[in-house]
PDB file of C-alpha atoms in Angstrom:
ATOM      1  CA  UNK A   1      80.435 -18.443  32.430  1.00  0.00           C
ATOM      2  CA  UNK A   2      76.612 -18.408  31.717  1.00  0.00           C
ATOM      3  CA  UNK A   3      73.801 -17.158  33.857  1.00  0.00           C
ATOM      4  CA  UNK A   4      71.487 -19.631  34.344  1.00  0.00           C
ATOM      5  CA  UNK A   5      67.691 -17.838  34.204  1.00  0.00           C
ATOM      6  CA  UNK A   6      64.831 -20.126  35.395  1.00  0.00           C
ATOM      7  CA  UNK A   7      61.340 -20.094  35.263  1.00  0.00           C
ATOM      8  CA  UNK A   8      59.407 -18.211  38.023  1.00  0.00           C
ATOM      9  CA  UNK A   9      59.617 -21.139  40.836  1.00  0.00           C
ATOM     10  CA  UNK A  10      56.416 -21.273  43.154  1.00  0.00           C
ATOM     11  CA  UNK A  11      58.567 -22.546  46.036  1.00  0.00           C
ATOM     12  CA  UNK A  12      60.970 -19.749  46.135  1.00  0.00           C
ATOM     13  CA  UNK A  13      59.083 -17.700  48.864  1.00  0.00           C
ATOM     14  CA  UNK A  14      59.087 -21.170  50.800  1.00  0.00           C
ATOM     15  CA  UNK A  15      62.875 -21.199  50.437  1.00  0.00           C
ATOM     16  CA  UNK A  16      63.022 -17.521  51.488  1.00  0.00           C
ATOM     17  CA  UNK A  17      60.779 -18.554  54.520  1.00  0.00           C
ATOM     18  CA  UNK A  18      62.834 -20.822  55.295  1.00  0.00           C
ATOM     19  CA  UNK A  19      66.234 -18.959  55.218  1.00  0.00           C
ATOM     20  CA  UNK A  20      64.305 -15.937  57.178  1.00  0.00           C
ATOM     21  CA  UNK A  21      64.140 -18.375  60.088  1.00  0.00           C
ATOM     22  CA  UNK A  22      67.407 -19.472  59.970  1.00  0.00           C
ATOM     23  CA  UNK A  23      68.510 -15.516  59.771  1.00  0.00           C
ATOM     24  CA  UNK A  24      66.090 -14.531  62.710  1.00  0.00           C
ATOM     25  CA  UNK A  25      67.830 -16.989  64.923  1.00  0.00           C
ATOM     26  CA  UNK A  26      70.825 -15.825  64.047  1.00  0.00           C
ATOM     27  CA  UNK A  27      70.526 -12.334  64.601  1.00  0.00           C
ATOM     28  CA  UNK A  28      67.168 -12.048  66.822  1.00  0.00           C
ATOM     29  CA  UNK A  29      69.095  -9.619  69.266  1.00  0.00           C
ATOM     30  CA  UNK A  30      69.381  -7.161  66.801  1.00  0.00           C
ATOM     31  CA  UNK A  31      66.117  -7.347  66.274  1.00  0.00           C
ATOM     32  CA  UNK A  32      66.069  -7.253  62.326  1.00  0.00           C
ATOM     33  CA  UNK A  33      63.180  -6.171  59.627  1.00  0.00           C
ATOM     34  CA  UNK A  34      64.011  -9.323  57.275  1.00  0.00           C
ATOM     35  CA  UNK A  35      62.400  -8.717  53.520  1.00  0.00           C
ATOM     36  CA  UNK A  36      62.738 -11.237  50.678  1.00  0.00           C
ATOM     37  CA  UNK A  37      63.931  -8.698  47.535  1.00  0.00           C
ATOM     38  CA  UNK A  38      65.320  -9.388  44.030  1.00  0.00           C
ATOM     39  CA  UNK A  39      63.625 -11.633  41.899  1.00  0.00           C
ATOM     40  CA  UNK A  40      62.963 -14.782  43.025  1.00  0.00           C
ATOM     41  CA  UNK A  41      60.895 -12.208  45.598  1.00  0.00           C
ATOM     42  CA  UNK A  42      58.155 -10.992  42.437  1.00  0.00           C
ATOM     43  CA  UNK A  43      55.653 -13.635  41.512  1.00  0.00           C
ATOM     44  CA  UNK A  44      55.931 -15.019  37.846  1.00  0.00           C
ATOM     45  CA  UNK A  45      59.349 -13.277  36.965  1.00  0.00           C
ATOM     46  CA  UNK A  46      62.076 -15.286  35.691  1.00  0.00           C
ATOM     47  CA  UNK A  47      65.310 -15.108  37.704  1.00  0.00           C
ATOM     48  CA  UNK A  48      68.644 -16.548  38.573  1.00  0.00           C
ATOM     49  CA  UNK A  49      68.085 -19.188  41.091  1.00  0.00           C
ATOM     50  CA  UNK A  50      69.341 -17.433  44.189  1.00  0.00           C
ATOM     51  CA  UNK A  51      67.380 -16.204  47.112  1.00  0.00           C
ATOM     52  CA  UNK A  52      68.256 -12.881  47.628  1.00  0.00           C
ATOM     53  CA  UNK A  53      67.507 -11.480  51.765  1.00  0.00           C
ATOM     54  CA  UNK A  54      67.205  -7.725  52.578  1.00  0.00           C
ATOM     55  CA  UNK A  55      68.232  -7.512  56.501  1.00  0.00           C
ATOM     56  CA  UNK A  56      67.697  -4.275  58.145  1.00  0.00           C
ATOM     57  CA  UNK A  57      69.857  -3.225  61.797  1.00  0.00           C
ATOM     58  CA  UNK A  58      68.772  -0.150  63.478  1.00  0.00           C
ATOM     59  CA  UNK A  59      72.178   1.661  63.163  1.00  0.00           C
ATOM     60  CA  UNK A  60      75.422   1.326  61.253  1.00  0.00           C
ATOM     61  CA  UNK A  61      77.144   0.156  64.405  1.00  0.00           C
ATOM     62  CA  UNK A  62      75.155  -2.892  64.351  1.00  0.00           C
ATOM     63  CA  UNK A  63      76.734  -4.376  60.729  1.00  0.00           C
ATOM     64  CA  UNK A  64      79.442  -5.964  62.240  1.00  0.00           C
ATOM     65  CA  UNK A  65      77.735  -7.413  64.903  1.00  0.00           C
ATOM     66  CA  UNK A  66      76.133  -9.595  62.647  1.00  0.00           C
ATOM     67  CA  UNK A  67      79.175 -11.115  61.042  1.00  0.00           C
ATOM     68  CA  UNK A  68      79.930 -13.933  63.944  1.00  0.00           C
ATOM     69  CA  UNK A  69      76.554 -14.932  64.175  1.00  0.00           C
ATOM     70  CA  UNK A  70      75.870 -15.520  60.196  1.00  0.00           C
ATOM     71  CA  UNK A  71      78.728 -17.259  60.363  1.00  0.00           C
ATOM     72  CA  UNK A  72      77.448 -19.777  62.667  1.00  0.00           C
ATOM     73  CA  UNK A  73      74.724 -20.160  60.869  1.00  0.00           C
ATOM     74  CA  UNK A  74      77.024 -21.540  57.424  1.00  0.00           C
ATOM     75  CA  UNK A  75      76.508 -17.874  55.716  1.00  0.00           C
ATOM     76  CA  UNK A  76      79.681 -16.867  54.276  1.00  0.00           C
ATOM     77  CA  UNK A  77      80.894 -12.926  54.427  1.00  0.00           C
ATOM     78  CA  UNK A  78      82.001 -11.498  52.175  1.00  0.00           C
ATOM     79  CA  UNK A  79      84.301  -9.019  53.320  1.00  0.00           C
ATOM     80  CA  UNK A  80      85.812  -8.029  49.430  1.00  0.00           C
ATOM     81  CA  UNK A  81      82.416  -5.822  48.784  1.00  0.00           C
ATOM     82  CA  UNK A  82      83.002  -3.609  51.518  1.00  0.00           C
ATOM     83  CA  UNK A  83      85.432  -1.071  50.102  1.00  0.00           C
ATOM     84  CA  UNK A  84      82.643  -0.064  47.339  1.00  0.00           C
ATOM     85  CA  UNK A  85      79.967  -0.286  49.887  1.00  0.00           C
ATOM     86  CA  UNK A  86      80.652   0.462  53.480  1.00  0.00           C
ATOM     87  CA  UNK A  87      76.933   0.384  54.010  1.00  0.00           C
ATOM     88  CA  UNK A  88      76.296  -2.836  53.764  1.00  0.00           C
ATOM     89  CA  UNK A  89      77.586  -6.597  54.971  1.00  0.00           C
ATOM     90  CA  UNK A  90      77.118  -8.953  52.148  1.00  0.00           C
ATOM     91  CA  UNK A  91      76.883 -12.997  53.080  1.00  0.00           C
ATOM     92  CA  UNK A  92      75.926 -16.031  50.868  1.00  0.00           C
ATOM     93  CA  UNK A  93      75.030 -19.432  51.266  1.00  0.00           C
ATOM     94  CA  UNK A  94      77.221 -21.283  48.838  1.00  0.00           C
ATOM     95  CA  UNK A  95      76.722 -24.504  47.261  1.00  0.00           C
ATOM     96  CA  UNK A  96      79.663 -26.185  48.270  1.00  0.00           C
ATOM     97  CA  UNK A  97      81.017 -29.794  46.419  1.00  0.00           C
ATOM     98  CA  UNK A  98      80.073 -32.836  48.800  1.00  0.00           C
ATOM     99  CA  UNK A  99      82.387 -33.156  51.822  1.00  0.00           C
ATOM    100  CA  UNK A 100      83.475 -29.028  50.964  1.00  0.00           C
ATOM    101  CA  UNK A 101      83.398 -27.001  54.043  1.00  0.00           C
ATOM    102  CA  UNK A 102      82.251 -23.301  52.990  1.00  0.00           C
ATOM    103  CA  UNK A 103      85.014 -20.687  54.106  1.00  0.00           C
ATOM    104  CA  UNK A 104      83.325 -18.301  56.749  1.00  0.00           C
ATOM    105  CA  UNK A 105      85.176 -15.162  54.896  1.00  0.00           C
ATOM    106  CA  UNK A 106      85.916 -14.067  51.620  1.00  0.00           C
ATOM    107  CA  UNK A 107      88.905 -11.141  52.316  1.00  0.00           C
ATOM    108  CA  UNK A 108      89.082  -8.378  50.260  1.00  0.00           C
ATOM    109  CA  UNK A 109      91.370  -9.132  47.286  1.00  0.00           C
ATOM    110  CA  UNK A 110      90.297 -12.817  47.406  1.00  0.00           C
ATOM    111  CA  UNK A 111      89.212 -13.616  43.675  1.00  0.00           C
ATOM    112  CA  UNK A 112      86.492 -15.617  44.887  1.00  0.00           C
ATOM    113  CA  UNK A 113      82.394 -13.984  43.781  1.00  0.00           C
ATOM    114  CA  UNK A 114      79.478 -15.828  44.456  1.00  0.00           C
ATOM    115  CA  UNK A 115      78.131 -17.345  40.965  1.00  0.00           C
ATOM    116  CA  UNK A 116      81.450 -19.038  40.042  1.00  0.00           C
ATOM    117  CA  UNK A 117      82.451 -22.104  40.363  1.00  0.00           C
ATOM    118  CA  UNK A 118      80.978 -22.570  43.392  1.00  0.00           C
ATOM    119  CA  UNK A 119      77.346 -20.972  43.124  1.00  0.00           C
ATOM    120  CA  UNK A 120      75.177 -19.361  45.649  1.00  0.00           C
ATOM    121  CA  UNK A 121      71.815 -20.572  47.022  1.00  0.00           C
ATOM    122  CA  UNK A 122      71.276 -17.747  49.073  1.00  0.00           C
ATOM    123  CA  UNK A 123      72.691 -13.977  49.088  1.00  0.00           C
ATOM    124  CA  UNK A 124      71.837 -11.488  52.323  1.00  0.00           C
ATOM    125  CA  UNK A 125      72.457  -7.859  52.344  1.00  0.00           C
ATOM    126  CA  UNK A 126      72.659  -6.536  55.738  1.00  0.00           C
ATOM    127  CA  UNK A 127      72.137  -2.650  56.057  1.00  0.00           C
ATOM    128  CA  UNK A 128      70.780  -0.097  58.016  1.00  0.00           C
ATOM    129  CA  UNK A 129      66.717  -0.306  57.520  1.00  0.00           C
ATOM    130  CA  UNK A 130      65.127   3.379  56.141  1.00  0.00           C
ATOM    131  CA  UNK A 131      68.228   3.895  54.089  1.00  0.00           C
ATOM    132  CA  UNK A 132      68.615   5.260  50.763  1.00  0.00           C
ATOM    133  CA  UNK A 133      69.796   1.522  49.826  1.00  0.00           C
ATOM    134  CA  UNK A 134      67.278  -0.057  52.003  1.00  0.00           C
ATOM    135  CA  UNK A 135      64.465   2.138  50.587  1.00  0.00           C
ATOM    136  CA  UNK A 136      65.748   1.441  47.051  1.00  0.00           C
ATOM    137  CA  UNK A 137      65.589  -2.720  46.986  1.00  0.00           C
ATOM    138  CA  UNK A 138      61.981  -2.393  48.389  1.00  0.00           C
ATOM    139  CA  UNK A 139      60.919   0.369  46.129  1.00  0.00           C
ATOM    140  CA  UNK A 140      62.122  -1.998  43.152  1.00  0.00           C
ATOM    141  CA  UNK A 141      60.738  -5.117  44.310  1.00  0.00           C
ATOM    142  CA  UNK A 142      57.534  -3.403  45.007  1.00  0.00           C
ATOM    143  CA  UNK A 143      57.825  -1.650  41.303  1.00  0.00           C
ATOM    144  CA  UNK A 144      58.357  -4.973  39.975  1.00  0.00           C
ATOM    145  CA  UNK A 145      55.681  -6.621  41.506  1.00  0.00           C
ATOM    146  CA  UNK A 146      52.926  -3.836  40.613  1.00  0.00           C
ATOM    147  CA  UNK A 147      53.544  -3.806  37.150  1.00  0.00           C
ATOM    148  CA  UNK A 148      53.701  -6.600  35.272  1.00  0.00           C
ATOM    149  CA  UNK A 149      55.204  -5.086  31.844  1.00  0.00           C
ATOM    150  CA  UNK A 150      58.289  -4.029  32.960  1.00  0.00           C
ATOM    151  CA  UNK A 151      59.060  -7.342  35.136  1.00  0.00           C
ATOM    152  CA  UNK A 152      58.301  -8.837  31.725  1.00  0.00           C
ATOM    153  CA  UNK A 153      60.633  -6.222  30.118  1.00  0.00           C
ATOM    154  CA  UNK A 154      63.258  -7.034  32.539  1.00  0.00           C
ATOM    155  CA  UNK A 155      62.657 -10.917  32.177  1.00  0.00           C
ATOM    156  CA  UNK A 156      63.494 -10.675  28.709  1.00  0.00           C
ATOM    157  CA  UNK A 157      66.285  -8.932  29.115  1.00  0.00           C
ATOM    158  CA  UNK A 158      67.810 -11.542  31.841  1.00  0.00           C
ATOM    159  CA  UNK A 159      66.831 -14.092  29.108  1.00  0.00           C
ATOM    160  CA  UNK A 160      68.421 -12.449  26.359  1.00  0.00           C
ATOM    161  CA  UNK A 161      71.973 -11.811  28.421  1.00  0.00           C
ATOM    162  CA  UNK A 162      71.717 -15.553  29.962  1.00  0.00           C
ATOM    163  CA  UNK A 163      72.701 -16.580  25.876  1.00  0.00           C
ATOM    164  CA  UNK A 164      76.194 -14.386  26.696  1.00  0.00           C
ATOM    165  CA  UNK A 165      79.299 -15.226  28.417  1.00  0.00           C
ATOM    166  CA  UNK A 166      80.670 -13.459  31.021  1.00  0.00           C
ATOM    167  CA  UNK A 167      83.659 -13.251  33.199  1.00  0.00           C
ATOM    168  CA  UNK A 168      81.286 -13.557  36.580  1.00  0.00           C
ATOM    169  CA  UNK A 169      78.105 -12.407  37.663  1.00  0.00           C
ATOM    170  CA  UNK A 170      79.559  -9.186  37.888  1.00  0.00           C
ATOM    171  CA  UNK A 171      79.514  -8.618  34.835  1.00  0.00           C
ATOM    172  CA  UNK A 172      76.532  -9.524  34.566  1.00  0.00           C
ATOM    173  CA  UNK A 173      74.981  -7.138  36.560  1.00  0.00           C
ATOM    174  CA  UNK A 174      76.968  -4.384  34.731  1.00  0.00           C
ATOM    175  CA  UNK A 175      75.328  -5.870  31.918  1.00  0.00           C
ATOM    176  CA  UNK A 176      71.522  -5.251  33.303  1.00  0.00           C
ATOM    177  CA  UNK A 177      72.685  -1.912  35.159  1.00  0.00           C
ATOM    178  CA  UNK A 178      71.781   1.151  32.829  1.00  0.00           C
ATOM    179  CA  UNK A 179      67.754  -0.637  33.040  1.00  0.00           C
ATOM    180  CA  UNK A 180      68.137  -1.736  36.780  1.00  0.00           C
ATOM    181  CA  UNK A 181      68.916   1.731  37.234  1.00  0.00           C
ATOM    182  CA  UNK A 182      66.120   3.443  35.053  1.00  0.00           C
ATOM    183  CA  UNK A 183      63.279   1.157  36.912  1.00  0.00           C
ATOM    184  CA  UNK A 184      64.874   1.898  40.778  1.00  0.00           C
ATOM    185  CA  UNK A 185      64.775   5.751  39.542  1.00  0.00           C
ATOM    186  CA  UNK A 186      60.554   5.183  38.880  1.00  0.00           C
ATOM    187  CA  UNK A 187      60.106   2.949  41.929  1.00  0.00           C
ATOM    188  CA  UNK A 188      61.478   5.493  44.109  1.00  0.00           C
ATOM    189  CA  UNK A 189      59.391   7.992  42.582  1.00  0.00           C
ATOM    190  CA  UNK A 190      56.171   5.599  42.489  1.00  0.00           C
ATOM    191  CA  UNK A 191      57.091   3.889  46.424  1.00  0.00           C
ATOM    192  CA  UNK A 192      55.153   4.925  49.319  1.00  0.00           C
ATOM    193  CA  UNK A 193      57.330   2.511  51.442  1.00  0.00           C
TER     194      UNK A 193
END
């Protein structure tokens, strides 16, 4: 498969406001910190097409509290990302073929990842807020968004692996990992979050 990479979209933050309603409705109870993170969330920076939500509960208790209610809302869980990380409740908001009913889980096992054949619009990670994994997605986006040479850096390389194949968007992240993981490591240390 090929990773689509767009061009910075303008209305991405409107799509993200739009979603963040949806996800406050849902979950309002719980009384979230909702943060739009990844790309699509740092202006000008090219990105796969896919809003990606941070959702922060107050306590680890709280993550499965929020699976019924997603659900209601047409968010998918995906329950196969839990074994290699606990932390964190992973939905999406798939792009299902006309008259397609999305399936409300995705079991561990199930070969099913978001960015196959049926793509994602929308990806929410739910995890305790003030985390090491919450602090890390803000630090990044915040990075990102501060200086403009490395989100070019890291454009380019999206660009350049969008011309590969890969199995999944897996992969594809393994792909992007060793300089994902080089830029958290100087967000961290630059973030006063």
């Amino acid at each position: 498969m090929k990773v689509v990479i767009a061009p910075y979209d303008p209305l991405w933050p409107d799509a993200y406001a739009a979603q963040q309603r949806l996800i406050s409705e849902a979950l309002g109870h719980l009384f979230p910190v909702i943060e739009h993170i990844g790309s699509t969330s740092v202006p000008g920076l090219a990105a796969k097409p896919v809003i990606d939500i941070l959702v922060g509960v107050a306590s680890d208790e709280l993550l499965d509290a929020t699976i019924e209610p997603m659900n209601r809302r047409g968010y998918t869980y995906f329950r196969k990302y839990e074994p290699s990380m606990p932390y964190r409740r992973f939905f999406a908001l798939l792009s299902m073929p006309p008259g397609e009913t999305a399936p409300w889980l995705v079991d561990i096992g199930d070969p099913f990842v978001t960015g196959g054949p049926i793509p994602s619009l929308v990806n929410i990670h739910v995890m305790v807020k003030n985390t090491w994994h919450w602090k890390r997605h803000l630090a990044m986006r915040d990075f990102l968004r501060s200086h403009p040479d490395v989100a070019d850096a890291y454009a380019a390389l999206k660009i350049g692996l969008s011309a590969r194949e890969f199995g999944d968007t897996n992969e594809y992240n393994a792909a992007k990992d060793a300089f994902v993981k080089s830029v958290e490591q100087r967000a961290l240390a630059w973030w006063k979050g």
